[in-house]
PDB file of C-alpha atoms in Angstrom:
ATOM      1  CA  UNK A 666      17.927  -2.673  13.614  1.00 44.00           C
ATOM      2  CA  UNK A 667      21.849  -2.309  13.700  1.00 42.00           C
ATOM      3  CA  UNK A 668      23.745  -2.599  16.595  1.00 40.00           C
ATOM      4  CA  UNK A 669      24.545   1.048  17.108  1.00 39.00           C
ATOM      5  CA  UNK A 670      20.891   2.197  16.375  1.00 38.00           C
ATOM      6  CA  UNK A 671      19.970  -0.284  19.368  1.00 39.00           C
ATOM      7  CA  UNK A 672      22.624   0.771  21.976  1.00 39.00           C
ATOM      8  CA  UNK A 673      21.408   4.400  21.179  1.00 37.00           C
ATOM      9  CA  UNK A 674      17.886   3.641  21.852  1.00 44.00           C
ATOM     10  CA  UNK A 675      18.878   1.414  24.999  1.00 44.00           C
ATOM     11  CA  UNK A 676      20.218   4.307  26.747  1.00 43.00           C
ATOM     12  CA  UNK A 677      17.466   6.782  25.772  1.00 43.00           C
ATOM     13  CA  UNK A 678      14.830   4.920  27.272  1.00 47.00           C
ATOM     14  CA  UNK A 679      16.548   3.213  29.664  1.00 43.00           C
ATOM     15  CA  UNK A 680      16.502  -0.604  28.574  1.00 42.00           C
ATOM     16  CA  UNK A 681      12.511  -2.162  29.479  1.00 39.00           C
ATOM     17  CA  UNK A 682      11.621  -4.984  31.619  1.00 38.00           C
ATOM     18  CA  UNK A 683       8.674  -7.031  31.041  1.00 41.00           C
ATOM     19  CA  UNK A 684      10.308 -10.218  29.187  1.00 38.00           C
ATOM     20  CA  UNK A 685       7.070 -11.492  27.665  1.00 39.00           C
ATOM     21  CA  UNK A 686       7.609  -9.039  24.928  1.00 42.00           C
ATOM     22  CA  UNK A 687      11.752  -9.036  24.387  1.00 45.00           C
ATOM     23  CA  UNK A 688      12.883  -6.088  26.223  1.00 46.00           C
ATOM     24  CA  UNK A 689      15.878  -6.699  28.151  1.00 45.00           C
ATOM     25  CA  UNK A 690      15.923  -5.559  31.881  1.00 48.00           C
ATOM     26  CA  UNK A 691      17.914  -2.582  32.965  1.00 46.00           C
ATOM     27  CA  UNK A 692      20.602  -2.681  35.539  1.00 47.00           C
ATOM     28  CA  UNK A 693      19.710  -1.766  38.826  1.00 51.00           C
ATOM     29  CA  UNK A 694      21.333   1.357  38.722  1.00 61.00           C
ATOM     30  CA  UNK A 695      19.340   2.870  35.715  1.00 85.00           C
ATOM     31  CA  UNK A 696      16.029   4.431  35.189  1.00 91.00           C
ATOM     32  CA  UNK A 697      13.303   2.003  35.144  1.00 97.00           C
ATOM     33  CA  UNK A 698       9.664   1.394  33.676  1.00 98.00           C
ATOM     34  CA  UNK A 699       6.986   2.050  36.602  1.00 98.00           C
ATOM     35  CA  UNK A 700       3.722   0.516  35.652  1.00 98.00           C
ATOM     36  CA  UNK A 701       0.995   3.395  35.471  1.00 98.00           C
ATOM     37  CA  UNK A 702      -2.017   1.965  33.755  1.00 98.00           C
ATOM     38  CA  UNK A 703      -3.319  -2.217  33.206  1.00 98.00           C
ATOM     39  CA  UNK A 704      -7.190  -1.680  32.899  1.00 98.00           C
ATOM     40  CA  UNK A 705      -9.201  -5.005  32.429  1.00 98.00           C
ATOM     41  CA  UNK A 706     -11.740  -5.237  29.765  1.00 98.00           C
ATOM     42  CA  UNK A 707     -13.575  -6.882  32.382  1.00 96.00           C
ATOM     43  CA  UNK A 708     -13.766  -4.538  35.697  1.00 97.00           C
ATOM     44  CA  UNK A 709     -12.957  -1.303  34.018  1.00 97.00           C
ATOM     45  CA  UNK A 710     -14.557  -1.639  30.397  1.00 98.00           C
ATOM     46  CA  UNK A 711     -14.872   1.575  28.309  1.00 98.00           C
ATOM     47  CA  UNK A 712     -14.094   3.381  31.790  1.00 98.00           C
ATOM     48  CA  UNK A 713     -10.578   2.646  30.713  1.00 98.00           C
ATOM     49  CA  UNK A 714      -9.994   5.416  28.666  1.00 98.00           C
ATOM     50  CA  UNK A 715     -10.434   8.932  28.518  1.00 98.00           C
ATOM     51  CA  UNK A 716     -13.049   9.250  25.697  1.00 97.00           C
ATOM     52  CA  UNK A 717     -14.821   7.178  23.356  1.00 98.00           C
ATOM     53  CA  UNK A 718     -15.540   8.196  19.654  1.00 97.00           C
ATOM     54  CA  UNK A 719     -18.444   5.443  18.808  1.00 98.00           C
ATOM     55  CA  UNK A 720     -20.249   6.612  15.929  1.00 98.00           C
ATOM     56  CA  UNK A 721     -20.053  10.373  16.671  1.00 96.00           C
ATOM     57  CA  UNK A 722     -21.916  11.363  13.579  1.00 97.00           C
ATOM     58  CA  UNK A 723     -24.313   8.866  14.746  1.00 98.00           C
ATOM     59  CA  UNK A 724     -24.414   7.055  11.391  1.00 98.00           C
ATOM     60  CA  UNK A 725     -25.503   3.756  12.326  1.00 98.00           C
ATOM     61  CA  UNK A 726     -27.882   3.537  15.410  1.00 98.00           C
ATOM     62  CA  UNK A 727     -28.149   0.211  14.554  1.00 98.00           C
ATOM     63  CA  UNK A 728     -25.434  -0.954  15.024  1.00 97.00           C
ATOM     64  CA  UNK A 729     -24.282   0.810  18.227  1.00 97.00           C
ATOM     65  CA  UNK A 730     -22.176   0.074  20.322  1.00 98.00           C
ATOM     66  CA  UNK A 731     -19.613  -0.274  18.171  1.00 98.00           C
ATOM     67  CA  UNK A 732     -16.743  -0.099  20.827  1.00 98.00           C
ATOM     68  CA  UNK A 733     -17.394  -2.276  23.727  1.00 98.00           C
ATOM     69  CA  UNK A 734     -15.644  -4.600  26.219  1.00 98.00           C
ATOM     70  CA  UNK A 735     -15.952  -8.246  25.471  1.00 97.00           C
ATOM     71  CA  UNK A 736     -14.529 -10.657  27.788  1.00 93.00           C
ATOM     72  CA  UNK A 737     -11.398 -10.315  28.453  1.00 96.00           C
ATOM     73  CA  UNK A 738     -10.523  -7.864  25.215  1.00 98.00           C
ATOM     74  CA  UNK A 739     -11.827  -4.866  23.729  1.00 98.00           C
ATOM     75  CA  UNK A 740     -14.136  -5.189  20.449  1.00 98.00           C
ATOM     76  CA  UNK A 741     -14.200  -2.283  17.583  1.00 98.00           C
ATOM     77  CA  UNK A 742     -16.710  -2.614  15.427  1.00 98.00           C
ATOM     78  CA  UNK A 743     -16.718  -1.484  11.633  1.00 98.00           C
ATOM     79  CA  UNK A 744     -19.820  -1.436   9.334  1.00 98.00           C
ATOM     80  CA  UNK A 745     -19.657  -0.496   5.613  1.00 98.00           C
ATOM     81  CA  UNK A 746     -22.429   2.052   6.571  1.00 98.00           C
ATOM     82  CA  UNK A 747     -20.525   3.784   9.618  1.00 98.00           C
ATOM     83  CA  UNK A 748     -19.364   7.175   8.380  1.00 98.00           C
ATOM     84  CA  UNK A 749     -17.379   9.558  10.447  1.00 97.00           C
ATOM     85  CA  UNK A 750     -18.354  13.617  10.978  1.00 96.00           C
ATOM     86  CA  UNK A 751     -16.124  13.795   7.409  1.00 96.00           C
ATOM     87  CA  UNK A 752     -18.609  11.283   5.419  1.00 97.00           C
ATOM     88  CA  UNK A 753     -15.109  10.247   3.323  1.00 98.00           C
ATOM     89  CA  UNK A 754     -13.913   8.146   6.285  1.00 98.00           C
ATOM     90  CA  UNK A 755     -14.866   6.072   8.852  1.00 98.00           C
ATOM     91  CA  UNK A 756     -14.100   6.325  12.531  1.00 98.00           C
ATOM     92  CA  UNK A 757     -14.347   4.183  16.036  1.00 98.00           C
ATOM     93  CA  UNK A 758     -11.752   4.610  18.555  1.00 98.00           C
ATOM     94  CA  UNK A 759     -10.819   5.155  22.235  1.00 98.00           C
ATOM     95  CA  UNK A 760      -8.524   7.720  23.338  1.00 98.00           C
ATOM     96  CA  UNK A 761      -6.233   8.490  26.727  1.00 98.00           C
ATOM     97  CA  UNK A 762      -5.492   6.389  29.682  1.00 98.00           C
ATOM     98  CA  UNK A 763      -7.774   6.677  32.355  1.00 98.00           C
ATOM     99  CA  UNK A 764      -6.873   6.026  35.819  1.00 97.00           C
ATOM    100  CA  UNK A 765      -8.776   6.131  39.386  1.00 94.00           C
ATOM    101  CA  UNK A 766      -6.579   9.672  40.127  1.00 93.00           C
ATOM    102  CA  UNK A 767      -6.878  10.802  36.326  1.00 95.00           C
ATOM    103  CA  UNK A 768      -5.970  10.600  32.744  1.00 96.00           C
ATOM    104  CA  UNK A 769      -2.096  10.208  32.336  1.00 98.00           C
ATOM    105  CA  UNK A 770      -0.540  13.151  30.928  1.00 97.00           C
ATOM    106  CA  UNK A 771       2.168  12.646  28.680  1.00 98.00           C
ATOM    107  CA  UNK A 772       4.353  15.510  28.637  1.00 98.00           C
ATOM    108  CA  UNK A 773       7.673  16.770  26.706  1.00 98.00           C
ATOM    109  CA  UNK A 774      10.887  15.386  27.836  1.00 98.00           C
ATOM    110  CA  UNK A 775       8.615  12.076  29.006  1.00 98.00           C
ATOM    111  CA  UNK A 776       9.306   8.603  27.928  1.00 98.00           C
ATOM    112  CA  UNK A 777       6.586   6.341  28.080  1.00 98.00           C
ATOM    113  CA  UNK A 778       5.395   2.917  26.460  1.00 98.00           C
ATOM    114  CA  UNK A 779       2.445   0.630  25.839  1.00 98.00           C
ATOM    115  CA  UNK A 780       2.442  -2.781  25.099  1.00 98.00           C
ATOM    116  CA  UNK A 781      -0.435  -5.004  24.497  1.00 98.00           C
ATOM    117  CA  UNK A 782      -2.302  -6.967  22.291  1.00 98.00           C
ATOM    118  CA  UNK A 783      -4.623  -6.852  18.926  1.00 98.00           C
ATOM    119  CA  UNK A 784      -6.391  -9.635  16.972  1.00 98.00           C
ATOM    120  CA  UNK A 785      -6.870  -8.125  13.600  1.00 98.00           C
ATOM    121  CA  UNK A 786      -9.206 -10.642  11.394  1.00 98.00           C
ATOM    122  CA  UNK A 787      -8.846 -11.168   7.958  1.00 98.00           C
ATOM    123  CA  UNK A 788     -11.776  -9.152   7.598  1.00 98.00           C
ATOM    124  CA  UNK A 789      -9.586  -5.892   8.555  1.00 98.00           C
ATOM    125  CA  UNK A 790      -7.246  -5.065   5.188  1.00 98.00           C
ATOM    126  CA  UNK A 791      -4.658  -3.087   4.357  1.00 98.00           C
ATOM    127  CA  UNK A 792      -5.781  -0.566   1.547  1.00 98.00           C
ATOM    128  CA  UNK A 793      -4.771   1.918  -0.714  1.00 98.00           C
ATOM    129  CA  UNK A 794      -5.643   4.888   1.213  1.00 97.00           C
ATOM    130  CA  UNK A 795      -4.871   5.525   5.309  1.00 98.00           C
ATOM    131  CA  UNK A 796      -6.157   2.602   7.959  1.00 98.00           C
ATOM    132  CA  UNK A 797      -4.885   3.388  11.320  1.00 98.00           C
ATOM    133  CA  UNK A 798      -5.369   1.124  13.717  1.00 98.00           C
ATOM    134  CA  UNK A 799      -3.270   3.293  16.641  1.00 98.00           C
ATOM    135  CA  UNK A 800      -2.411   6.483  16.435  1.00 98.00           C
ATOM    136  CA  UNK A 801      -0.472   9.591  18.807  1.00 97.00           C
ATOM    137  CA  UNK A 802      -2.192  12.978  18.716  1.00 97.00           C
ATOM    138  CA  UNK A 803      -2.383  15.898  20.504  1.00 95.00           C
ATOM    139  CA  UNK A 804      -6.020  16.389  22.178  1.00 94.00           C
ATOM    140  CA  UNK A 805      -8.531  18.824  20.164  1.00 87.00           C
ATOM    141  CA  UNK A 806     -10.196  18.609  16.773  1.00 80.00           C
ATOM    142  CA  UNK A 807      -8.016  18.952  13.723  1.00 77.00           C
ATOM    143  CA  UNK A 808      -5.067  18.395  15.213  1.00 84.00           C
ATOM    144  CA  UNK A 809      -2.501  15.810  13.048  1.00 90.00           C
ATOM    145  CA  UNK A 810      -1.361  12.963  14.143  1.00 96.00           C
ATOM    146  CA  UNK A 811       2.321  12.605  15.650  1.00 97.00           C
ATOM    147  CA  UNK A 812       2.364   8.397  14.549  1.00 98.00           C
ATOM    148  CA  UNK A 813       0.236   6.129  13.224  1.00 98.00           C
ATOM    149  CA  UNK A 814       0.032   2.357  13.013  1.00 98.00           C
ATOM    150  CA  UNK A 815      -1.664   1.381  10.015  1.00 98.00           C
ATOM    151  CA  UNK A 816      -2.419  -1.146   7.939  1.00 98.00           C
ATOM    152  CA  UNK A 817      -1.613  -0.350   3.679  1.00 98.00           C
ATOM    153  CA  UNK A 818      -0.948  -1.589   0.284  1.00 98.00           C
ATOM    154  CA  UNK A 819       2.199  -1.438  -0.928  1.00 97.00           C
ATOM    155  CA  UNK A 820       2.970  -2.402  -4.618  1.00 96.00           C
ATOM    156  CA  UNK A 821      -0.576  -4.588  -4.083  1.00 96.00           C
ATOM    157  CA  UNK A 822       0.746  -5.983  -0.769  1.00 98.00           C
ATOM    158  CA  UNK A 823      -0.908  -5.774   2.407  1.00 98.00           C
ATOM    159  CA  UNK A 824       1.758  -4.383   5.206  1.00 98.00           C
ATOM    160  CA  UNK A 825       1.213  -3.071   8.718  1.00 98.00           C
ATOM    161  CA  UNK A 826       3.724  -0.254   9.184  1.00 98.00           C
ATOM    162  CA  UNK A 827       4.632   2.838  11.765  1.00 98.00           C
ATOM    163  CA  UNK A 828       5.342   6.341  10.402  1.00 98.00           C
ATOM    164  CA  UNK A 829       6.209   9.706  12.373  1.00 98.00           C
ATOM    165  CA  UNK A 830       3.655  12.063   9.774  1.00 95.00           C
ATOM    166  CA  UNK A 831       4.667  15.245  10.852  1.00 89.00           C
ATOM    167  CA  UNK A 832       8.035  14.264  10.472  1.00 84.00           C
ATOM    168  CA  UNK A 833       7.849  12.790   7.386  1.00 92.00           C
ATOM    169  CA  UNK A 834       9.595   9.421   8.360  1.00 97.00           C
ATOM    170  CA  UNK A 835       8.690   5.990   8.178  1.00 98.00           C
ATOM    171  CA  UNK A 836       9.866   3.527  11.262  1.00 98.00           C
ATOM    172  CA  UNK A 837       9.471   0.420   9.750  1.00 98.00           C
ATOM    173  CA  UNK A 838       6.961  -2.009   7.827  1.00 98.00           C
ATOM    174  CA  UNK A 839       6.564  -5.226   7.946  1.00 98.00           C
ATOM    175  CA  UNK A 840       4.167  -8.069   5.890  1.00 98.00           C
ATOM    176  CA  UNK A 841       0.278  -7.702   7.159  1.00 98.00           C
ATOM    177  CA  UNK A 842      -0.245 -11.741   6.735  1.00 98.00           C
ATOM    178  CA  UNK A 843       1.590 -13.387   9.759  1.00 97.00           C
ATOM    179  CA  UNK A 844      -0.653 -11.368  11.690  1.00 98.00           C
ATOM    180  CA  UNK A 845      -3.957 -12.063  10.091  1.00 98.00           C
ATOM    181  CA  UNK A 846      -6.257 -14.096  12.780  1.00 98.00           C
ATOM    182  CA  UNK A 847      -3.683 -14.077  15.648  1.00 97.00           C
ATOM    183  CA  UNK A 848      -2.778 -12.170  18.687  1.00 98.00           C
ATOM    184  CA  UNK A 849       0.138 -10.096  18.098  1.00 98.00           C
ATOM    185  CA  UNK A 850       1.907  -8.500  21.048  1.00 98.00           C
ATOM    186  CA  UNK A 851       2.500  -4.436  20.511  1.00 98.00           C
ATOM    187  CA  UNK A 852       5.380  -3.158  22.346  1.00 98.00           C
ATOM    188  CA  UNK A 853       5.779   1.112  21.769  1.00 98.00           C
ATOM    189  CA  UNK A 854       7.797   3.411  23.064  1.00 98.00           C
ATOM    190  CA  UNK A 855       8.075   6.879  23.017  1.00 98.00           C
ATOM    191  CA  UNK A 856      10.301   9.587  24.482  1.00 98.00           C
ATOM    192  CA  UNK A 857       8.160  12.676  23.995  1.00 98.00           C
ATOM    193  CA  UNK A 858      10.030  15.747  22.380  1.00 97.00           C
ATOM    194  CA  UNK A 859       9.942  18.890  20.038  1.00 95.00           C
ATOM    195  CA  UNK A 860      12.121  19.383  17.142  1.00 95.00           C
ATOM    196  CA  UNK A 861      14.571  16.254  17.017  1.00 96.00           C
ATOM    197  CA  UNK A 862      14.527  15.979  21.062  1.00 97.00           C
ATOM    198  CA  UNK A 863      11.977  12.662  20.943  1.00 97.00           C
ATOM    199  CA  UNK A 864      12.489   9.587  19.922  1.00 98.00           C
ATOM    200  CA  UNK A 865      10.257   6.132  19.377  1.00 98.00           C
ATOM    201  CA  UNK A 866      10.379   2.064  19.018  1.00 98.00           C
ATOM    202  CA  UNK A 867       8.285  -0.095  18.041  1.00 98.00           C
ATOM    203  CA  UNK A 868       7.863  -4.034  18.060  1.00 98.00           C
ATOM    204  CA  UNK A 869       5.988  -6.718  17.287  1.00 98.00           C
ATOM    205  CA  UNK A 870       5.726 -10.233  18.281  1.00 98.00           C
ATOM    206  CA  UNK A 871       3.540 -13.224  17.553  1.00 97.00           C
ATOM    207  CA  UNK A 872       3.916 -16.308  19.474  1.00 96.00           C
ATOM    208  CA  UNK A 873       7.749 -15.156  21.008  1.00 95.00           C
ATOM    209  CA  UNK A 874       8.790 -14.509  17.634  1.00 97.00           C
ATOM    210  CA  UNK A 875       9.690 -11.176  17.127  1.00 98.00           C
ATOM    211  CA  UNK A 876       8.379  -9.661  13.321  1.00 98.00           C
ATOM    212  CA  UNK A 877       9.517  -6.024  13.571  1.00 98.00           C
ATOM    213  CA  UNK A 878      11.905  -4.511  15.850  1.00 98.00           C
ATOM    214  CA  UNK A 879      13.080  -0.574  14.893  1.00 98.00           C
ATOM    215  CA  UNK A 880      13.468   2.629  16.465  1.00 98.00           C
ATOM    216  CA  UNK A 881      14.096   6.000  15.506  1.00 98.00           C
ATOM    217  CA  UNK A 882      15.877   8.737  17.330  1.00 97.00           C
ATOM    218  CA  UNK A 883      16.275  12.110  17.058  1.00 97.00           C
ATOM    219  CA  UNK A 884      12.674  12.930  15.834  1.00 97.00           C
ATOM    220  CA  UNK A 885      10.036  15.210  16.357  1.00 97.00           C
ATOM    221  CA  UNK A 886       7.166  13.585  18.455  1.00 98.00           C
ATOM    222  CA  UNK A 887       5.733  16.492  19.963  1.00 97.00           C
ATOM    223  CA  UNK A 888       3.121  19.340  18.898  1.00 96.00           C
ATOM    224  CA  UNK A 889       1.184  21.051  21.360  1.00 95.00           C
ATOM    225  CA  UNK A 890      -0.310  20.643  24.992  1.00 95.00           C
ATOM    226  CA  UNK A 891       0.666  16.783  25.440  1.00 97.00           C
ATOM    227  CA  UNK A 892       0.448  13.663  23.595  1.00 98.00           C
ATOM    228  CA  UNK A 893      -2.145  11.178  23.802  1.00 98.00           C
ATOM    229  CA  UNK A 894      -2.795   7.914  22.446  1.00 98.00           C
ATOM    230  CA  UNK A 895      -5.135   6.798  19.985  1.00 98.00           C
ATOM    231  CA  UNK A 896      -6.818   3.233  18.892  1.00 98.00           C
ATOM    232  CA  UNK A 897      -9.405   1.693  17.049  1.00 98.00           C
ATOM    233  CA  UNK A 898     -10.050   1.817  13.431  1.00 98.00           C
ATOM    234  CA  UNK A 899      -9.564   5.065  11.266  1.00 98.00           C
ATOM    235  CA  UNK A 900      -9.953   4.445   7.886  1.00 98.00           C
ATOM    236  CA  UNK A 901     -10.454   6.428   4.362  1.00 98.00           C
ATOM    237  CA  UNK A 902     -13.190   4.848   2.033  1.00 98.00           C
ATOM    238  CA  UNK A 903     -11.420   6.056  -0.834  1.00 98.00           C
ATOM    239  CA  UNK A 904      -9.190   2.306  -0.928  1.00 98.00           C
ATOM    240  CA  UNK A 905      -9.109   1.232  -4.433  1.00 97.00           C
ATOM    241  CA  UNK A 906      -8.335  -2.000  -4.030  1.00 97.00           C
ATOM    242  CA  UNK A 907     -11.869  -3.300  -3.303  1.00 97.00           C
ATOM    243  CA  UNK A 908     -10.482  -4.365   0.659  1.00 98.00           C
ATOM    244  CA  UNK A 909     -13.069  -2.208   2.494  1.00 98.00           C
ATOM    245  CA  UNK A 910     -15.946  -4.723   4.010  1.00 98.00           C
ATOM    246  CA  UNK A 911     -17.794  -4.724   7.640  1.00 98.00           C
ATOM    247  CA  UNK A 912     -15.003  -5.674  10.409  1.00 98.00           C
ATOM    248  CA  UNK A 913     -13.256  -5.399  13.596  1.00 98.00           C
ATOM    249  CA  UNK A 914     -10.489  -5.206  15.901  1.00 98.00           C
ATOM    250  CA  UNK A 915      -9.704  -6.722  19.354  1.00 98.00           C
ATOM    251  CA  UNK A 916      -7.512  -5.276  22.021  1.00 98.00           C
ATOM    252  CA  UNK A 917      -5.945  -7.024  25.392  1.00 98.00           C
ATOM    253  CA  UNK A 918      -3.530  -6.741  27.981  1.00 98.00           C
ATOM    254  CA  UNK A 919      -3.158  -3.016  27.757  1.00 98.00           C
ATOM    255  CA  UNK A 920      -0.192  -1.808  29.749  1.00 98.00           C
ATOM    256  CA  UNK A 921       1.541   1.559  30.658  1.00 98.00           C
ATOM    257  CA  UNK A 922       4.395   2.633  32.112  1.00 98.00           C
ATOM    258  CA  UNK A 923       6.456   5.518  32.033  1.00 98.00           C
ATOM    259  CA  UNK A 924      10.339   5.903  32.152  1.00 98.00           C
ATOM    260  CA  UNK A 925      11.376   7.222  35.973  1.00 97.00           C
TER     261      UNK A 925
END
């Protein structure tokens, strides 16, 4: 990201504390990120979240749960045979963040951010068609998704990138390997507007070292009602590059705070 493009997005939301994933502090002076949500796999478990979409065409009995706290970290399962209400695609994901007075709302002219972390194995491969791993929607059936984290092929490489779909504007993209039977740290932000009033960034680090760092400004991140966050795996079984097999995800250290 260049300089300018930085300094932008530093006063928009306000600079970031929490130095385990890069963000510099803000001054005292300046709005600040106020923790709102840090479930624990281990206390809270699914209870975490606001809903749970485990095999909601109830596919594959079988092989249920698929999402389901494990330790300290969240597991997402994905069989070959799991098929989603639309039999072309295949679903498991948690939605919202639950807290003892509620789920959090997030609401235009908002800023808030996540960070935490995923283990994607091998197993779990970019393809040819959509595999979202997070994703930003407004609540209710049918709606489309504001971003999406996902994992795809580009010119036969596997990539992990963020795109704004209703804007039509990719974030950034960076190589799918590094990341391949590690923890990677998540840090996403998002200032919740209509039109071009929002604005996002979003970065990734394994080990300290940061692989992705980019923002966007000046974007549309905002449809109806509120915003709510997505994640899991989403995927399309129409890939055509033969990466589709029985997977899974892991999720820890979720985190969220808004901008105040």
């Amino acid at each position: 990201m260049n300089t300018s493009r930085r300094s932008v997005l530093g006063a928009a939301l306000g600079g970031a504390v929490a130095a385990s994933v890069g963000v510099s502090a803000t001054p005292a002076s300046a709005a600040s990120w106020v923790l709102k949500w840090s479930p624990s796999a281990y206390t809270d478990g699914l209870n975490a979240f606001e809903t749970v979409e485990d095999d909601r065409a109830d596919s594959h009995p079988a092989g249920q749960p698929h999402i389901y706290p494990e330790s300290e970290h969240w597991r997402f399962n994905m069989h070959m045979v799991d098929r989603d209400t639309m039999t072309d695609r295949q679903r498991q994901e948690v939605t919202g963040l639950r807290t003892p007075s509620g789920y959090l709302q997030w609401l235009p002219g908002q800023t808030w951010r996540v960070t935490y972390s995923m283990y994607i194995p091998s197993s779990l491969k970019a393809t040819t068609t959509f595999t979202h791993i997070m994703q930003m929607k407004e609540p209710g059936s049918g709606s489309s998704p504001i971003v999406v984290q996902s994992l795809r092929r580009v010119d036969g490489a596997q990539t992990i990138e963020l795109q704004l779909p209703i804007s039509g504007i990719m974030v950034g993209r960076t190589s799918l390997d590094p990341l391949h039977d590690a923890w990677t740290d998540v840090d996403f932000q998002i200032k919740v507007g209509d039109g071009t009033s929002g604005s996002v960034r979003w970065i990734l680090k394994k080990s300290g070292t940061t692989l992705i760092d980019k923002a966007r400004t000046g974007v549309d991140t905002f449809l109806a009602d509120r915003v709510r966050p997505k994640w899991g795996i989403y995927r399309s079984l129409g890939d055509t590059s033969g990466s589709l097999q029985d997977t899974h995800l892991l999720l820890r250290n979720f985190r969220g705070y808004q901008l105040l």
